[in-house]
Coordinates of C-alpha atoms in Angstrom, one line a residue:
X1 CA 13.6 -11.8 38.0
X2 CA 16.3 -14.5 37.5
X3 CA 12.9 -17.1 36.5
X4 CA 12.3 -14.4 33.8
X5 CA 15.2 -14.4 32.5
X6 CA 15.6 -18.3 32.3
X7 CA 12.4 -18.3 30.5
X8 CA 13.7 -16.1 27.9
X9 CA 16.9 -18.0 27.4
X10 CA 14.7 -21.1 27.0
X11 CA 12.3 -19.1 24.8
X12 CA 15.4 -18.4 22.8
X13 CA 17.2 -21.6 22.9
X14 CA 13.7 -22.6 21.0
X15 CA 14.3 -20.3 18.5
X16 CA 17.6 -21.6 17.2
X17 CA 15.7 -23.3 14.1
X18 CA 17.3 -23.9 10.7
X19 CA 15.1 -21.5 9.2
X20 CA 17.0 -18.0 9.7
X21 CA 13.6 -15.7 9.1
X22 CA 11.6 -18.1 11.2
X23 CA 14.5 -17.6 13.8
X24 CA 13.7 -13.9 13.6
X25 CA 10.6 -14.1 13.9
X26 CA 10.4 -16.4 17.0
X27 CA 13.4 -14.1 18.8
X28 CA 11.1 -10.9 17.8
X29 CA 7.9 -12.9 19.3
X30 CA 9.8 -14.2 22.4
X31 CA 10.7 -10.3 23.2
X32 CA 7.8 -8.9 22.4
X33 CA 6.0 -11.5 24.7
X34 CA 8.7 -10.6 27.7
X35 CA 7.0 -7.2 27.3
X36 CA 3.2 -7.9 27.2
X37 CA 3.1 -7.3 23.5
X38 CA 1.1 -9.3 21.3
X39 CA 3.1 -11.7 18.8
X40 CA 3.4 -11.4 15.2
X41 CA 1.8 -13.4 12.7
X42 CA 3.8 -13.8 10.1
X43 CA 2.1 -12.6 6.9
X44 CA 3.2 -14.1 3.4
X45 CA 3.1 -10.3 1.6
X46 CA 5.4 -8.9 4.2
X47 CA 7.8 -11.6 3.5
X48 CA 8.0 -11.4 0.1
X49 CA 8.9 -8.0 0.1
X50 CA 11.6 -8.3 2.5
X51 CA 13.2 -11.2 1.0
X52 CA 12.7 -8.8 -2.8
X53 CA 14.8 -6.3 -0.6
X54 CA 17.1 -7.7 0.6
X55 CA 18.3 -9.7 -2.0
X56 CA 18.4 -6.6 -4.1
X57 CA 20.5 -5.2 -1.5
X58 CA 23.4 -7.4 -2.0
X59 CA 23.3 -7.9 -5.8
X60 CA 23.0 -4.4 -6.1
X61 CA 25.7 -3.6 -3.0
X62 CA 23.5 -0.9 -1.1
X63 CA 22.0 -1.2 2.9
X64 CA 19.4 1.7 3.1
X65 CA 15.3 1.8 3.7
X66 CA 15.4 3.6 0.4
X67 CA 16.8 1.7 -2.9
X68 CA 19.0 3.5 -5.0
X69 CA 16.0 4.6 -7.5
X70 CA 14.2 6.1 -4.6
X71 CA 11.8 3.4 -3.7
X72 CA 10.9 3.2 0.1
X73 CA 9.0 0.0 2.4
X74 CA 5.8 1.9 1.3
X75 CA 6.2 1.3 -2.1
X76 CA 7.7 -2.2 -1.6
X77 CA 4.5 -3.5 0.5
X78 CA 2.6 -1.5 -2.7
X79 CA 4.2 -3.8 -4.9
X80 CA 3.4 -6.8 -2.5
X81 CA 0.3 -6.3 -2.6
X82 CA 0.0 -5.5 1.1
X83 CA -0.7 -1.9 1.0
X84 CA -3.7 -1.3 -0.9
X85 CA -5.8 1.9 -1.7
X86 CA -8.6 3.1 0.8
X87 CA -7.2 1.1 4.1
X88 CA -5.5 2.6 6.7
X89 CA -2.0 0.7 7.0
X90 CA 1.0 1.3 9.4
X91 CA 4.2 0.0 8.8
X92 CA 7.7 -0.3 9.5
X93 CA 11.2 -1.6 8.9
X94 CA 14.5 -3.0 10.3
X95 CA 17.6 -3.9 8.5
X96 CA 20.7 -5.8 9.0
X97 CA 23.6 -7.2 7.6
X98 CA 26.6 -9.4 9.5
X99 CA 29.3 -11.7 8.5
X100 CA 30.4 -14.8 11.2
X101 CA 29.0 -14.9 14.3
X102 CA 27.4 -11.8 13.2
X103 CA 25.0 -13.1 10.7
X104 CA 22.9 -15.4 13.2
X105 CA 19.4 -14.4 13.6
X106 CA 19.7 -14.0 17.2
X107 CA 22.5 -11.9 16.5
X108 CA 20.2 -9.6 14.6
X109 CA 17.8 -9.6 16.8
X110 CA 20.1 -8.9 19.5
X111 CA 21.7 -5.8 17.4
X112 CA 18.6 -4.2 16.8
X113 CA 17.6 -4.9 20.5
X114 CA 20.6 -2.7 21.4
X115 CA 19.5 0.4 19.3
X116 CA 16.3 2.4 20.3
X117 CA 14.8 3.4 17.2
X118 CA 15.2 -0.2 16.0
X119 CA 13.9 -1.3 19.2
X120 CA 10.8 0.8 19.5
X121 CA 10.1 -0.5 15.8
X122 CA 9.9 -3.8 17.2
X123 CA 8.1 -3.2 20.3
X124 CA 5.2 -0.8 19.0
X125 CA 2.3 -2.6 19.8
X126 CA 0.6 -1.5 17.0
X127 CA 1.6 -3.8 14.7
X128 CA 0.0 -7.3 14.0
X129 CA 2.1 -9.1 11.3
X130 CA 5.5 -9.5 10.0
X131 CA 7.7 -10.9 7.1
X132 CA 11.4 -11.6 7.4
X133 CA 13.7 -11.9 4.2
X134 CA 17.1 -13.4 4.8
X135 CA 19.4 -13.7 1.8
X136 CA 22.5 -14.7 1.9
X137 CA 25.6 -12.6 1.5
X138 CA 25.9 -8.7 2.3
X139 CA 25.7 -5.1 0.6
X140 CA 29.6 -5.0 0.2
X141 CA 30.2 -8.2 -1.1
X142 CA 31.1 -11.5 1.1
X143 CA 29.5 -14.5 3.0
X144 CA 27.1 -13.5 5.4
X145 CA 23.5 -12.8 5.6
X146 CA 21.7 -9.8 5.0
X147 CA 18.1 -9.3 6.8
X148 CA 15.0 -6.9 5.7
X149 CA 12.1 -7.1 8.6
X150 CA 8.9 -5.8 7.5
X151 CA 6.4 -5.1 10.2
X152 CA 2.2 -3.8 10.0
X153 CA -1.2 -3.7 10.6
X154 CA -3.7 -3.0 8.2
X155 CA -7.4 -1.5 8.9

């Protein structure tokens, strides 16, 4: 167990990248692989639309799945072209927003780890690809980083 465990902390030392949504990603991938799930390819669609969410998030000051006209990660991957008419899609979403210490990736990662609906978003093994926005600042105004983790599979 203990050889596990220093595996993941290497897995996660290897993470620490300038890059805060290829941080994600990796720190996603490293505990989805600790569980026998598949890793996620990181698609360019998903991406997009989190980073569009996010960033709306904190110039508009709101942290919710839904913006404030209504619009939900369906109709954001729409947008994105991810979702299109006639195929079969799954998706899903995980949000976060810290200041300090707080607004690490790992940190993220690590909060979202602790909550079991974010965590079985995460670990369904469903899902294929994801795209990680990261913009700097948060909903209520100061430094930080706000994150918007969109996760799918397609077909």
């Amino acid at each position: 167990m203990a050889v596990l465990a220093a595996v993941g902390e290497e897995a996660r030392a290897a993470c620490r990248q300038p890059d805060p949504a290829a941080a994600v990603v990796c720190e996603i991938n490293d505990r989805r692989a600790g569980r026998g799930l598949e890793p996620l390819v990181v698609d360019r669609r998903l991406e997009r639309a989190g980073e569009a969410h996010a960033r709306d998030m904190v110039r508009r000051g709101y942290f919710s799945h839904a913006s404030p006209e209504g619009a939900r990660v369906g109709d954001r991957l729409r947008a994105a072209g991810y979702i299109a008419e006639g195929l079969a899609w799954r998706v899903g979403e995980v949000l976060a927003w810290g200041v300090g210490d707080r607004s690490t990736p790992s940190a993220a990662v690590a909060a979202w780890m602790r909550s079991p609906p974010h965590r079985r978003v995460l670990l369904r093994s469903h899902y294929r690809e994801i795209g990680v926005g990261v913009a700097a600042g948060v909903p209520f105004g100061g430094a930080g980083r706000t994150y918007a983790t969109e996760l799918g599979v397609l077909g």
